[in-house]
Coordinates of C-alpha atoms in Angstrom, one line a residue:
M1 CA -36.2 -87.4 39.7
M2 CA -36.9 -88.4 43.2
D3 CA -38.7 -86.1 45.7
L4 CA -36.7 -82.9 46.2
D5 CA -35.5 -81.7 49.7
P6 CA -38.8 -80.1 51.0
S7 CA -36.6 -77.8 52.9
V8 CA -35.1 -76.4 49.5
P9 CA -37.6 -74.5 47.6
L10 CA -38.3 -76.2 44.0
K11 CA -36.7 -74.1 41.4
I12 CA -39.3 -73.8 38.3
A13 CA -38.7 -71.9 35.1
V14 CA -41.9 -71.0 33.5
I15 CA -41.6 -70.2 29.7
G16 CA -44.1 -67.7 28.8
A17 CA -46.0 -64.8 30.6
G18 CA -49.1 -65.2 28.8
L19 CA -52.5 -65.8 30.6
V20 CA -51.5 -69.5 31.4
G21 CA -47.8 -68.8 32.2
S22 CA -48.6 -65.9 34.6
L23 CA -51.3 -67.8 36.4
N24 CA -49.0 -70.8 36.7
A25 CA -46.3 -68.5 38.5
C26 CA -49.1 -67.1 41.0
M27 CA -50.1 -70.6 41.9
L28 CA -46.3 -71.6 42.0
G29 CA -45.5 -68.7 43.8
K30 CA -48.0 -69.1 46.3
R31 CA -46.5 -72.5 47.4
G32 CA -43.1 -71.0 48.1
F33 CA -41.3 -72.2 45.0
K34 CA -38.5 -70.3 43.1
V35 CA -40.1 -69.1 40.4
D36 CA -38.6 -67.5 37.1
V37 CA -40.8 -66.5 34.2
Y38 CA -39.4 -65.9 30.7
E39 CA -41.2 -64.0 28.1
Y40 CA -40.4 -63.1 24.5
R41 CA -42.3 -60.0 24.5
Q42 CA -41.8 -56.9 26.2
D43 CA -43.9 -56.4 29.3
I44 CA -47.6 -56.0 28.5
R45 CA -48.1 -53.6 31.2
K46 CA -46.0 -51.2 29.4
S47 CA -47.1 -52.0 25.8
N48 CA -50.0 -50.8 23.8
L49 CA -53.1 -52.8 22.9
V50 CA -52.5 -54.2 19.3
K51 CA -55.7 -54.4 17.8
G52 CA -56.7 -57.1 15.3
R53 CA -55.4 -60.2 17.0
T54 CA -57.3 -60.5 20.5
I55 CA -60.5 -62.4 19.9
N56 CA -61.9 -61.2 23.4
L57 CA -62.1 -63.7 26.1
A58 CA -65.1 -65.6 27.4
L59 CA -64.3 -66.5 31.1
S60 CA -66.4 -69.4 32.5
H61 CA -66.5 -72.0 35.3
R62 CA -63.2 -73.6 34.8
G63 CA -61.3 -70.3 34.5
L64 CA -63.0 -68.9 37.5
K65 CA -62.4 -71.9 39.6
A66 CA -58.5 -71.6 38.6
L67 CA -58.5 -67.9 39.5
E68 CA -60.2 -68.5 42.8
I69 CA -57.0 -70.4 43.9
V70 CA -55.1 -67.1 43.7
G71 CA -57.8 -65.1 45.1
L72 CA -58.5 -63.1 41.9
D73 CA -61.9 -64.5 41.0
N74 CA -64.1 -61.7 42.6
S75 CA -61.7 -59.0 41.5
V76 CA -62.2 -60.0 37.7
L77 CA -65.8 -60.6 38.0
C78 CA -66.9 -57.3 40.1
K79 CA -64.7 -54.9 38.0
H80 CA -63.8 -56.0 34.6
A81 CA -66.3 -58.7 33.5
I82 CA -69.5 -58.2 31.6
P83 CA -71.8 -61.0 32.0
M84 CA -73.4 -62.8 28.9
R85 CA -76.7 -64.6 29.5
G86 CA -76.8 -66.3 26.0
R87 CA -76.4 -65.8 22.4
M88 CA -78.4 -63.0 20.4
I89 CA -78.9 -64.2 17.1
H90 CA -79.1 -61.5 14.2
A91 CA -81.2 -62.5 11.2
L92 CA -80.5 -61.1 7.6
D93 CA -83.8 -59.0 8.2
G94 CA -82.4 -57.4 11.3
C95 CA -84.6 -59.3 13.6
Q96 CA -82.9 -60.8 16.9
K97 CA -83.5 -63.7 18.8
P98 CA -82.0 -64.7 22.2
I99 CA -80.8 -68.3 23.1
L100 CA -80.1 -68.4 26.6
Y101 CA -76.9 -70.6 27.7
D102 CA -78.5 -71.9 30.7
A103 CA -82.4 -71.3 30.9
L104 CA -82.8 -73.3 34.2
E105 CA -80.1 -71.7 36.3
K106 CA -79.6 -68.5 34.4
Q107 CA -75.7 -68.9 34.6
S108 CA -73.7 -66.3 32.3
I109 CA -70.3 -66.3 31.0
Y110 CA -68.3 -63.2 31.2
S111 CA -66.6 -61.1 28.6
V112 CA -63.1 -60.1 29.8
E113 CA -60.4 -58.1 28.0
R114 CA -57.2 -60.3 27.4
K115 CA -54.7 -57.3 27.9
Y116 CA -56.5 -56.6 31.2
L117 CA -56.5 -60.0 32.5
N118 CA -52.9 -60.8 31.6
E119 CA -51.9 -57.5 33.3
L120 CA -53.8 -58.5 36.5
L121 CA -52.1 -62.0 36.5
I122 CA -48.5 -60.5 35.9
S123 CA -49.0 -58.1 38.7
A124 CA -50.3 -60.6 41.1
G125 CA -47.3 -62.8 40.4
D126 CA -44.9 -59.9 41.0
K127 CA -46.4 -59.6 44.7
Y128 CA -44.4 -62.8 45.5
E129 CA -40.8 -62.1 46.5
N130 CA -40.1 -65.8 44.9
V131 CA -41.3 -64.8 41.4
T132 CA -39.4 -63.2 38.8
F133 CA -40.5 -62.2 35.5
N134 CA -37.9 -61.5 32.7
F135 CA -39.3 -60.0 30.0
E136 CA -37.6 -59.7 26.3
H137 CA -35.8 -63.0 27.0
K138 CA -36.2 -65.6 23.9
F139 CA -35.9 -69.1 24.8
M140 CA -33.1 -70.7 23.0
R141 CA -32.6 -74.3 24.2
L142 CA -32.7 -76.7 27.1
D143 CA -30.4 -79.4 28.0
S144 CA -33.1 -82.1 29.3
T145 CA -30.1 -84.0 30.9
T146 CA -28.9 -81.2 33.5
N147 CA -32.3 -79.0 32.7
T148 CA -29.8 -76.2 31.7
L149 CA -31.6 -73.2 29.9
D150 CA -30.1 -70.9 27.3
F151 CA -31.9 -67.5 26.8
Q152 CA -31.1 -64.6 24.7
N153 CA -31.7 -61.3 26.0
K154 CA -33.1 -59.3 23.1
R155 CA -32.3 -55.8 24.2
T156 CA -28.5 -56.6 24.6
G157 CA -28.0 -59.8 22.5
E158 CA -26.4 -61.6 25.4
I159 CA -27.1 -65.2 26.0
F160 CA -28.1 -65.9 29.4
R161 CA -27.7 -69.5 31.3
T162 CA -29.6 -71.0 34.0
T163 CA -31.1 -74.2 35.6
A164 CA -34.4 -75.5 36.8
D165 CA -35.6 -78.2 38.9
L166 CA -38.8 -78.0 36.6
V167 CA -39.4 -76.5 33.0
I168 CA -43.1 -75.5 32.5
G169 CA -43.8 -74.7 28.6
A170 CA -46.4 -71.8 28.4
D171 CA -45.3 -70.3 25.3
G172 CA -48.4 -70.8 23.0
A173 CA -49.6 -72.6 20.1
F174 CA -46.2 -72.5 18.2
S175 CA -44.2 -73.5 21.4
A176 CA -40.4 -73.4 21.5
V177 CA -40.5 -75.9 24.5
R178 CA -42.7 -78.5 22.8
R179 CA -40.3 -78.1 19.4
E180 CA -37.1 -78.4 21.5
I181 CA -38.1 -81.0 24.1
M182 CA -41.2 -83.1 23.1
M183 CA -40.9 -83.4 19.3
K184 CA -37.5 -85.0 19.7
Q185 CA -38.9 -87.6 22.1
P186 CA -39.7 -91.0 20.8
M187 CA -43.4 -91.9 21.0
F188 CA -44.4 -88.1 21.3
Q189 CA -47.8 -87.9 19.1
F190 CA -48.3 -84.6 17.5
S191 CA -50.9 -83.2 15.1
Q192 CA -51.6 -79.8 13.7
T193 CA -54.6 -79.0 11.6
Y194 CA -55.2 -75.6 10.2
I195 CA -58.8 -74.9 9.1
E196 CA -59.9 -73.2 5.9
H197 CA -61.4 -70.4 7.6
G198 CA -59.6 -67.2 9.3
Y199 CA -60.8 -64.5 11.2
L200 CA -60.5 -60.6 11.2
E201 CA -61.1 -58.1 14.0
L202 CA -63.3 -55.1 13.6
C203 CA -65.0 -52.7 16.2
I204 CA -68.6 -51.3 17.0
P205 CA -68.1 -48.2 18.8
P206 CA -70.3 -46.6 21.5
T207 CA -73.1 -44.7 20.8
N208 CA -73.2 -40.8 20.6
D209 CA -74.2 -40.7 24.2
N210 CA -71.6 -43.2 25.2
K211 CA -73.9 -46.1 25.4
F212 CA -73.7 -50.0 24.3
A213 CA -75.0 -50.1 20.8
M214 CA -76.5 -53.2 21.3
L215 CA -77.8 -55.3 24.3
P216 CA -74.6 -55.8 26.4
N217 CA -75.5 -59.1 28.3
Y218 CA -75.3 -61.1 25.1
L219 CA -72.8 -62.8 22.7
H220 CA -74.4 -61.4 19.5
I221 CA -73.7 -63.8 16.4
W222 CA -74.7 -63.4 12.8
P223 CA -74.8 -66.7 11.3
R224 CA -74.5 -67.1 7.6
S225 CA -74.4 -70.8 7.1
T226 CA -70.5 -70.9 5.8
F227 CA -69.5 -67.9 7.9
M228 CA -70.4 -65.8 10.8
M229 CA -69.6 -62.9 12.9
I230 CA -69.7 -62.4 16.5
A231 CA -69.4 -59.3 18.9
L232 CA -68.4 -59.2 22.6
P233 CA -69.0 -56.3 24.8
N234 CA -66.1 -54.3 26.5
Q235 CA -65.9 -52.2 29.6
D236 CA -65.5 -48.9 27.4
K237 CA -68.9 -49.5 25.8
T238 CA -67.2 -50.6 22.6
W239 CA -67.8 -54.2 21.1
T240 CA -64.9 -56.6 19.8
V241 CA -66.0 -57.8 16.5
S242 CA -64.6 -61.2 14.9
L243 CA -65.6 -62.0 11.4
F244 CA -64.9 -65.7 10.8
M245 CA -65.1 -67.0 7.2
P246 CA -62.9 -68.9 4.5
L247 CA -59.6 -67.6 3.7
S248 CA -60.5 -67.4 0.0
K249 CA -63.6 -65.2 0.8
F250 CA -61.3 -62.6 2.5
G251 CA -59.3 -62.5 -0.5
E252 CA -62.3 -61.6 -2.7
L253 CA -63.2 -58.5 -0.6
D254 CA -60.1 -56.5 -1.8
S255 CA -61.9 -53.2 -2.3
P256 CA -63.8 -51.0 -0.3
E257 CA -66.6 -51.3 -2.9
R258 CA -66.6 -55.1 -2.6
L259 CA -66.3 -54.9 1.2
S260 CA -69.5 -52.7 1.5
E261 CA -71.4 -54.5 -0.8
F262 CA -70.7 -57.8 1.2
F263 CA -71.8 -56.2 4.5
E264 CA -74.8 -54.4 2.9
E265 CA -75.8 -58.1 1.7
Y266 CA -75.1 -60.3 4.9
F267 CA -74.9 -58.0 7.7
P268 CA -76.5 -54.6 7.1
D269 CA -77.5 -54.0 10.8
A270 CA -73.9 -54.6 11.6
L271 CA -72.8 -51.9 9.0
D272 CA -75.1 -49.1 10.4
L273 CA -73.6 -49.9 13.9
I274 CA -69.8 -50.0 12.9
G275 CA -70.5 -47.2 10.3
K276 CA -69.0 -47.7 6.6
D277 CA -65.9 -45.6 6.9
K278 CA -64.8 -47.3 10.0
L279 CA -65.3 -50.5 8.6
I280 CA -63.3 -49.9 5.4
K281 CA -60.5 -48.5 7.8
D282 CA -60.4 -51.3 10.1
Y283 CA -60.9 -54.1 7.6
F284 CA -58.0 -52.8 5.5
A285 CA -55.7 -51.9 8.4
T286 CA -55.0 -55.6 9.2
S287 CA -55.2 -58.9 7.5
S288 CA -57.0 -62.2 8.2
S289 CA -55.4 -64.5 10.5
H290 CA -55.5 -68.2 10.6
L291 CA -56.9 -70.8 13.0
V292 CA -55.2 -74.0 13.8
S293 CA -55.7 -76.8 16.4
I294 CA -52.9 -78.6 18.0
K295 CA -53.4 -82.2 19.8
C296 CA -50.5 -84.0 21.4
Q297 CA -49.6 -86.5 23.9
P298 CA -47.7 -86.9 26.4
F299 CA -47.6 -83.5 27.7
H300 CA -44.6 -84.1 29.8
Y301 CA -41.1 -85.5 29.5
K302 CA -40.0 -87.3 32.7
G303 CA -40.2 -85.3 35.7
K304 CA -38.4 -82.4 34.3
C305 CA -40.6 -80.7 31.6
V306 CA -44.2 -80.1 31.0
I307 CA -46.5 -78.0 28.6
V308 CA -49.6 -76.4 29.3
G309 CA -52.2 -74.2 27.7
D310 CA -52.1 -73.8 24.0
A311 CA -48.5 -75.5 23.9
A312 CA -50.2 -78.4 24.8
H313 CA -53.8 -78.1 23.1
A314 CA -54.3 -75.2 21.0
M315 CA -57.9 -74.9 19.7
V316 CA -60.2 -73.0 17.6
P317 CA -62.1 -70.3 19.4
F318 CA -65.6 -71.3 18.9
Y319 CA -66.3 -72.9 22.2
G320 CA -64.7 -70.0 24.4
Q321 CA -62.7 -72.7 26.1
G322 CA -58.9 -71.9 25.3
M323 CA -58.2 -69.9 28.1
N324 CA -60.5 -71.7 30.4
A325 CA -58.9 -75.1 29.6
G326 CA -55.4 -73.5 29.9
F327 CA -56.3 -72.1 33.4
E328 CA -57.7 -75.6 34.2
D329 CA -54.3 -77.0 33.4
C330 CA -52.9 -74.7 36.4
L331 CA -55.5 -75.9 38.7
I332 CA -55.1 -79.4 37.8
L333 CA -51.1 -79.0 38.4
D334 CA -51.8 -77.2 41.6
Q335 CA -53.9 -80.3 42.9
L336 CA -51.1 -82.5 41.9
F337 CA -48.7 -80.7 43.9
D338 CA -51.0 -81.1 47.0
Q339 CA -51.3 -84.6 46.2
Y340 CA -47.5 -85.7 45.5
S341 CA -45.7 -82.7 47.2
T342 CA -42.5 -81.9 44.8
N343 CA -42.4 -85.6 43.3
T344 CA -42.4 -84.2 39.8
D345 CA -42.0 -87.5 38.2
T346 CA -45.4 -88.7 39.4
I347 CA -47.0 -85.2 39.1
L348 CA -46.1 -84.7 35.7
E349 CA -47.3 -88.5 34.4
E350 CA -50.4 -87.9 36.2
F351 CA -51.0 -84.7 34.5
S352 CA -50.5 -86.2 31.1
K353 CA -52.8 -89.1 32.2
R354 CA -55.6 -86.7 33.3
R355 CA -55.1 -84.3 30.7
C356 CA -54.4 -85.6 27.1
D357 CA -57.7 -87.1 26.2
D358 CA -59.7 -84.2 27.9
A359 CA -57.7 -81.7 25.7
A360 CA -58.1 -83.7 22.5
A361 CA -61.9 -83.7 23.2
I362 CA -62.3 -80.1 23.8
C363 CA -60.2 -79.3 20.4
D364 CA -62.7 -81.5 18.9
L365 CA -65.7 -79.7 20.6
A366 CA -64.3 -76.4 19.4
M367 CA -64.3 -77.6 15.9
Y368 CA -68.1 -78.5 16.1
N369 CA -69.0 -75.6 17.9
Y370 CA -68.3 -73.4 14.9
I371 CA -70.9 -75.3 12.8
E372 CA -73.4 -75.0 15.3
M373 CA -72.6 -71.1 15.6
R374 CA -72.5 -70.3 11.9
D375 CA -75.3 -72.6 10.9
L376 CA -77.2 -74.8 13.3
V377 CA -78.6 -72.0 15.5
N378 CA -80.7 -71.1 12.5
K379 CA -82.2 -74.6 12.2
R380 CA -85.6 -75.5 13.8
S381 CA -84.3 -79.3 14.7
F382 CA -81.2 -77.6 16.8
L383 CA -83.7 -75.4 18.7
M384 CA -86.2 -78.2 19.3
R385 CA -83.3 -80.3 20.7
K386 CA -82.1 -77.4 22.9
K387 CA -85.7 -76.9 24.5
L388 CA -85.9 -80.7 24.9
D389 CA -82.7 -80.6 26.7
N390 CA -84.0 -77.9 29.0
I391 CA -86.9 -79.5 29.7
L392 CA -85.2 -82.7 30.6
F393 CA -82.5 -80.9 32.4
K394 CA -85.4 -79.2 34.5
F395 CA -86.7 -82.5 35.6
F396 CA -83.7 -84.5 35.9
P397 CA -80.8 -81.9 36.8
S398 CA -78.5 -84.8 38.2
L399 CA -79.1 -87.1 35.2
W400 CA -79.5 -85.0 32.1
I401 CA -77.0 -82.3 31.7
P402 CA -76.9 -80.7 28.3
L403 CA -73.7 -80.3 26.3
Y404 CA -73.1 -76.9 26.7
N405 CA -73.8 -76.6 30.6
S406 CA -71.6 -79.6 31.1
V407 CA -68.6 -77.7 29.1
T408 CA -69.2 -74.4 30.3
F409 CA -70.8 -74.5 33.8
S410 CA -69.0 -77.6 35.4
S411 CA -65.8 -79.2 35.9
M412 CA -67.1 -82.5 34.1
R413 CA -63.9 -83.9 32.2
Y414 CA -64.1 -82.7 28.7
S415 CA -63.8 -86.2 27.5
H416 CA -67.0 -87.2 29.5
C417 CA -68.9 -84.2 28.6
I418 CA -68.5 -85.9 25.0
N419 CA -69.7 -89.4 26.3
N420 CA -72.5 -87.8 28.3
K421 CA -73.6 -86.5 24.8
K422 CA -73.3 -89.7 23.2
W423 CA -75.3 -91.3 25.8
Q424 CA -78.2 -89.0 25.6
D425 CA -78.1 -88.9 21.8
K426 CA -78.5 -92.9 22.1
A427 CA -81.4 -92.3 24.9
L428 CA -83.4 -90.1 22.8
E429 CA -82.9 -92.5 19.8
R430 CA -84.2 -95.5 21.6
A431 CA -87.1 -93.5 23.2
A432 CA -87.9 -92.4 19.6
Q433 CA -87.9 -96.1 18.4
V434 CA -90.2 -97.2 21.5
L435 CA -92.5 -94.5 20.7
L436 CA -92.8 -95.6 17.1
V437 CA -93.2 -99.1 18.2
L438 CA -96.0 -98.1 20.6
F439 CA -97.8 -95.8 18.1
L440 CA -97.4 -97.2 14.9
P441 CA -100.2 -100.0 15.5
I442 CA -102.5 -97.1 16.5
V443 CA -101.8 -95.2 13.5
I444 CA -102.2 -97.8 11.3
G445 CA -105.3 -99.0 12.9
L446 CA -106.8 -95.2 12.4
F447 CA -105.8 -95.5 8.8
L448 CA -107.7 -98.8 8.3
M449 CA -110.7 -97.2 10.0
L450 CA -110.7 -94.4 8.0
L451 CA -110.2 -96.7 4.7
Y452 CA -113.0 -98.8 5.8
S453 CA -115.4 -96.1 6.7
F454 CA -114.4 -94.3 3.2
Y455 CA -115.6 -97.7 1.4
S456 CA -118.6 -98.1 3.3
V457 CA -119.9 -94.8 2.4
D458 CA -119.3 -95.5 -1.3
D459 CA -121.3 -98.9 -0.7

């Protein structure tokens, strides 16, 4: 596709009005493009919140930088976000221990309710005259030679046909756009990995005097080696609780008695906060959900179609970067439009070049962080390394950036975050070797002196 006539607005079809799709619509609408958003579900602003499938959002630096482009960062932070300064670790005996995310600069991540943020983004997009949201429209097919799209109106059953200069697939982990377009192209790489662990959502209610039942400015974690539970605070003083554990374990907790015994053994303090009756009601009101990680490349097809967010890089939720990475996709696309105007051939090719390796990196990091959250946070070696990282970060802030800080509180490319961590590990390993070489002769000398003294006394 050559550069389009700048006097004629680019016509863009965004498939999916979730968080990433609606933010994309805002950014593209701000540029004056003609944007049509198609969503399979009904308007979330008119629907009730479905409990049990949300996993609260942890908004951080990358997501905020993207929201800033459309002027929504302050609105989210000031009105609907609860800062979380660190992790609050709950031991089996009920003791609690905080681990700050950023001990040096005291930065926080923010708990935000998914439904609220999605509603905010859709309403923001609606304010642009050149942006139209079409709900209950199921994407059927795309003729990639002409960019003709077919949708089915779910209310009437009628097939609706339209065209677009550019199609953006923001339709989630099981993307129809990816399936219909990308999967049919030669050299398209795709992998899908389910982990053997799932999740189930519970809720801690407010206290009787309508206050938070726990300290609100933390992400609370109950690490139990092979499984864990986390809790994020909500504006209404409730806590969204997610229980992560092997799917086989969920299958074993098949009665109120077994469920109660399990919580009494592993989460006794949480059981007191949730309440036994509410726990049983909420647990058996739904079923455990699967967790999947998806990697693919490239993210585009010629200058006609691109996938973003979970459609391009679905990840398990343990680094809190799923939404932030999706929002960063929108930001990078926006920057590429700045750089290359409406040359979508170059824009989409550059997007894949910049984003594929980083997307794979954050998917891997998210997998690793599950091990850290459920197990390593209890280990002395992990805590010692974290303290050492903080000390080095304090004295060499531009040289030694801890992994979590680089991922969560910076715009460093995800792949560079991993490379930076590898460099740090190697540096510490070499430092330990040097210290060993320096001090080993001293240790041996002291040992020989003691040995000599021992035999001298005997003589």
